[in-house]
Amino acid sequence: MEHSGKPWAEHSPRSYKGAISSRAAMAEGLDRDIELLEIHEVSAWRQQLGAAAAGLFTAGPIGLIASLIAFRKLEGNWLPWALIGVLAAPPLAYGQWRGVEALQRLQAGGDEQATLDLAAAQLISESDRIARSCALAQRQGTSDGPIRNPLDGSDLFCDPSYPATVVITSRSFAPLQQPRSCGGSTLAAGTSAAQWLVSPAGTLVCEAIASSGFWWLEQAAINRQALYRRCTENLRREARTGFSRTAHQLGLRDYCAEERALLARDRIRAQ
């Protein structure tokens, strides 16, 4: 009697056992490969962490980033990575150190400048207060006695019994970083001294007299000899009236006040 289908050997218990053993070996090999891959990934992460830590300690935050990028580009080759690090770490560390110093100086400079600007504002306010009191005394025809010029402490007579333009000059201060109001005008940035002219009629004019820009060169170009001659001529005109009327009352430009203002400017410039 003939058998149909597969040979007997294929249906034997031994063939089933062999297949099962082969599949188990394949599964064990796959598990082993996965385990080796995980070990390799952990080792790679540890190496990258070590390279990043070395970069951080030798060249700061930028060194950390540069070290990690170089390590990955070199595919974990330590020797070329170390050679590059020896050459790159010093300039990276020095550059970051200088950058931090520059930021600290910038911050400290800002605080210092704010302090200087506040001191300048106080000096301007002091002179402005004196000038306004003087102008008010001139308009009202009253006087509480002489006041002191902030520049040199000299007497300032702000009453009609001393009928002349009064020159009030501030002490010099650190150049302004921003424009600041002065009476009815505005002192531009860079101004380092200001002056108030109070006329016998009580009008008040404020102007910058020293600046860090080219404006001061224009002021210095004034012909001092011509101004002195005009002041002398004004005094002669006032003498003809027995000094009962000032140059301002005679409709003349007060060149003597301008001369006094220039003397005060010279004093500021000498400081």
Coordinates of C-alpha atoms in Angstrom, one line a residue:
M1 CA 0.0 0.0 0.0
E2 CA 1.5 3.3 -1.1
H3 CA 1.7 6.5 1.1
S4 CA 0.5 9.8 -0.3
G5 CA 1.6 13.3 0.8
K6 CA 5.0 14.3 2.3
P7 CA 7.7 11.8 3.2
W8 CA 7.7 10.3 6.6
A9 CA 10.9 12.0 7.6
E10 CA 9.3 15.4 7.4
H11 CA 6.7 14.4 9.9
S12 CA 9.1 12.9 12.3
P13 CA 9.5 14.3 15.9
R14 CA 13.1 15.1 15.2
S15 CA 12.3 17.5 12.4
Y16 CA 10.0 19.5 14.7
K17 CA 12.6 19.7 17.4
G18 CA 15.2 21.0 14.9
A19 CA 12.9 23.8 13.7
I20 CA 12.1 24.8 17.2
S21 CA 15.8 24.9 18.1
S22 CA 16.7 27.0 15.1
R23 CA 14.0 29.5 15.8
A24 CA 15.2 29.8 19.4
A25 CA 18.7 30.4 18.3
M26 CA 17.5 33.2 15.9
A27 CA 15.5 34.8 18.7
E28 CA 18.5 34.6 21.0
G29 CA 20.8 36.1 18.4
L30 CA 18.3 39.0 17.8
D31 CA 18.1 39.7 21.5
R32 CA 21.9 39.7 21.7
D33 CA 22.1 42.1 18.8
I34 CA 19.6 44.5 20.4
E35 CA 21.5 44.3 23.7
L36 CA 24.8 45.1 21.9
L37 CA 23.2 48.0 20.1
E38 CA 21.8 49.4 23.3
I39 CA 25.2 49.1 25.0
H40 CA 26.8 50.8 22.0
E41 CA 24.3 53.7 22.2
V42 CA 24.8 54.1 25.9
S43 CA 28.6 54.1 25.4
A44 CA 28.3 56.7 22.6
W45 CA 26.1 59.0 24.9
R46 CA 28.7 58.7 27.7
Q47 CA 31.5 59.6 25.3
Q48 CA 29.6 62.6 24.1
L49 CA 28.8 63.6 27.6
G50 CA 32.5 63.4 28.5
A51 CA 33.5 65.4 25.4
A52 CA 30.8 68.1 26.3
A53 CA 32.0 68.3 29.9
A54 CA 35.6 68.6 28.8
G55 CA 34.6 71.5 26.5
L56 CA 32.7 73.2 29.2
F57 CA 35.5 73.1 31.7
T58 CA 38.2 74.2 29.3
A59 CA 36.4 76.7 27.1
G60 CA 33.1 77.6 28.7
P61 CA 29.6 77.3 27.2
I62 CA 30.8 77.9 23.7
G63 CA 33.4 75.3 24.2
L64 CA 30.7 72.8 25.2
I65 CA 28.8 73.3 22.0
A66 CA 32.0 73.3 19.8
S67 CA 33.3 70.2 21.6
L68 CA 30.1 68.2 21.1
I69 CA 29.8 69.2 17.4
A70 CA 33.5 68.3 16.7
F71 CA 33.1 65.0 18.5
R72 CA 30.1 64.0 16.4
K73 CA 31.7 65.2 13.2
L74 CA 34.8 63.1 14.0
E75 CA 32.6 60.1 14.8
G76 CA 34.0 59.6 18.2
N77 CA 37.7 59.7 17.3
W78 CA 39.3 61.0 20.4
L79 CA 42.8 61.8 19.1
P80 CA 41.9 64.4 16.5
W81 CA 39.2 65.7 18.8
A82 CA 41.8 66.3 21.5
L83 CA 44.2 68.0 19.1
I84 CA 41.5 70.4 17.9
G85 CA 40.5 71.1 21.5
V86 CA 44.1 71.9 22.6
L87 CA 44.2 74.5 19.8
A88 CA 40.7 75.9 20.1
A89 CA 40.1 76.0 23.8
P90 CA 42.4 78.9 24.8
P91 CA 41.1 81.5 22.2
L92 CA 37.5 80.5 22.9
A93 CA 38.0 80.8 26.7
Y94 CA 39.8 84.2 26.3
G95 CA 37.1 85.6 23.9
Q96 CA 34.3 84.7 26.3
W97 CA 36.2 86.2 29.3
R98 CA 36.7 89.4 27.4
G99 CA 33.1 89.5 26.4
V100 CA 31.9 89.1 30.0
E101 CA 34.3 91.9 31.0
A102 CA 32.9 94.2 28.3
L103 CA 29.4 93.6 29.4
Q104 CA 30.3 94.3 33.0
R105 CA 32.0 97.5 32.0
L106 CA 29.0 98.5 29.9
Q107 CA 26.6 98.0 32.7
A108 CA 28.9 99.8 35.2
G109 CA 29.4 102.6 32.8
G110 CA 25.6 103.0 32.3
D111 CA 25.1 103.2 36.1
E112 CA 28.0 105.7 36.4
Q113 CA 26.7 107.8 33.6
A114 CA 23.2 107.9 35.1
T115 CA 24.8 109.2 38.4
L116 CA 26.7 111.9 36.5
D117 CA 23.6 112.9 34.6
L118 CA 21.7 113.2 37.8
A119 CA 24.5 115.4 39.3
A120 CA 24.4 117.6 36.2
A121 CA 20.6 118.0 36.5
Q122 CA 21.0 119.1 40.1
L123 CA 23.6 121.8 39.1
I124 CA 21.4 123.0 36.3
S125 CA 18.4 123.2 38.6
E126 CA 20.4 125.1 41.2
S127 CA 21.5 127.8 38.7
D128 CA 18.0 127.9 37.1
R129 CA 16.4 128.5 40.5
I130 CA 18.8 131.4 41.2
A131 CA 18.2 132.9 37.8
R132 CA 14.4 132.7 38.2
S133 CA 14.6 134.3 41.6
C134 CA 16.7 137.1 40.2
A135 CA 14.4 137.7 37.2
L136 CA 11.4 137.8 39.6
A137 CA 13.2 140.4 41.8
Q138 CA 14.0 142.5 38.7
R139 CA 10.4 142.5 37.5
Q140 CA 8.9 143.2 40.9
G141 CA 11.5 145.8 41.8
T142 CA 12.2 144.1 45.1
S143 CA 15.3 142.5 46.5
D144 CA 16.2 140.4 49.5
G145 CA 19.9 141.2 49.1
P146 CA 22.6 139.8 46.9
I147 CA 22.6 136.2 45.9
R148 CA 25.6 134.0 45.1
N149 CA 26.7 132.9 41.7
P150 CA 27.0 129.1 41.6
L151 CA 30.3 129.4 39.6
D152 CA 32.5 131.4 42.0
G153 CA 30.2 132.5 44.9
S154 CA 30.3 136.1 43.8
D155 CA 27.5 138.5 44.6
L156 CA 24.7 138.9 42.1
F157 CA 22.6 142.0 42.6
C158 CA 19.1 141.4 41.4
D159 CA 17.3 144.7 41.9
P160 CA 16.8 148.0 40.0
S161 CA 19.4 149.7 42.2
Y162 CA 21.9 147.7 40.2
P163 CA 20.5 148.2 36.7
A164 CA 22.6 145.8 34.6
T165 CA 22.2 142.4 33.0
V166 CA 23.0 139.7 35.5
V167 CA 25.1 136.8 34.3
I168 CA 24.6 133.6 36.2
T169 CA 26.9 130.7 35.2
S170 CA 26.6 127.2 36.3
R171 CA 29.5 125.1 37.5
S172 CA 30.9 122.7 34.9
F173 CA 29.3 119.2 34.8
A174 CA 29.7 115.9 33.0
P175 CA 28.5 116.3 29.4
L176 CA 24.7 115.6 29.1
Q177 CA 23.8 112.4 27.5
Q178 CA 20.3 113.6 26.7
P179 CA 18.8 117.0 26.0
R180 CA 17.6 118.8 29.2
S181 CA 15.3 121.8 29.6
C182 CA 16.8 125.0 30.8
G183 CA 14.4 127.8 31.4
G184 CA 12.4 128.3 28.2
S185 CA 15.1 126.6 26.0
T186 CA 16.7 123.1 25.8
L187 CA 20.3 122.2 26.4
A188 CA 21.6 119.8 23.8
A189 CA 23.3 116.5 24.5
G190 CA 27.0 117.1 25.1
T191 CA 26.5 120.4 27.0
S192 CA 28.9 120.7 30.0
A193 CA 28.1 124.2 31.3
A194 CA 25.2 126.6 31.0
Q195 CA 24.6 130.3 31.5
W196 CA 21.6 132.5 32.3
L197 CA 21.3 136.1 31.3
V198 CA 18.8 138.2 33.4
S199 CA 18.0 141.6 31.9
P200 CA 17.0 144.6 34.0
A201 CA 13.5 144.1 32.7
G202 CA 13.4 140.6 34.3
T203 CA 13.6 138.5 31.1
L204 CA 15.5 135.3 31.3
V205 CA 17.7 133.6 28.6
C206 CA 19.4 130.3 29.1
E207 CA 22.1 129.0 26.8
A208 CA 24.8 126.4 26.6
I209 CA 28.3 127.8 27.0
A210 CA 30.5 124.7 26.8
S211 CA 30.0 121.6 24.8
S212 CA 31.8 118.4 23.8
G213 CA 31.1 119.1 20.1
F214 CA 32.1 121.8 17.6
W215 CA 29.7 124.3 19.0
W216 CA 32.3 125.5 21.5
L217 CA 34.8 126.3 18.7
E218 CA 32.2 128.6 17.2
Q219 CA 31.8 130.4 20.6
A220 CA 35.6 130.7 21.0
A221 CA 35.8 132.5 17.7
I222 CA 34.2 135.7 19.0
N223 CA 36.4 138.8 18.7
R224 CA 37.1 139.6 22.3
Q225 CA 38.8 142.9 21.5
A226 CA 35.8 144.2 19.5
L227 CA 33.5 143.1 22.3
Y228 CA 35.6 144.9 24.9
R229 CA 35.6 148.1 22.8
R230 CA 31.8 148.0 22.5
C231 CA 31.4 147.4 26.3
T232 CA 33.6 150.5 26.9
E233 CA 31.5 152.5 24.5
N234 CA 28.3 151.4 26.4
L235 CA 29.8 152.6 29.7
R236 CA 30.6 156.0 28.2
R237 CA 27.0 156.3 27.0
E238 CA 25.7 155.3 30.4
A239 CA 28.1 157.8 32.1
R240 CA 26.5 160.7 30.0
T241 CA 23.3 159.9 31.8
G242 CA 25.0 159.8 35.2
F243 CA 24.5 156.0 35.1
S244 CA 20.9 156.6 35.7
R245 CA 20.0 154.5 32.7
T246 CA 21.5 151.2 31.6
A247 CA 22.5 150.2 28.1
H248 CA 19.4 148.1 28.0
Q249 CA 17.3 151.1 28.9
L250 CA 19.1 153.2 26.3
G251 CA 18.1 150.6 23.7
L252 CA 21.7 149.3 23.3
R253 CA 22.9 145.8 23.2
D254 CA 24.4 144.9 26.6
Y255 CA 28.0 144.2 25.4
C256 CA 29.3 144.5 29.0
A257 CA 27.1 141.6 30.0
E258 CA 28.4 139.6 27.1
E259 CA 31.9 140.4 28.2
R260 CA 31.2 139.2 31.7
A261 CA 29.6 136.1 30.2
L262 CA 32.8 135.4 28.2
L263 CA 34.9 135.8 31.4
A264 CA 32.7 133.2 33.1
R265 CA 33.1 130.9 30.1
D266 CA 36.9 131.3 30.3
R267 CA 36.6 130.3 34.0
I268 CA 34.6 127.2 33.1
R269 CA 37.0 126.3 30.3
A270 CA 40.0 126.7 32.6
Q271 CA 38.4 124.2 35.0

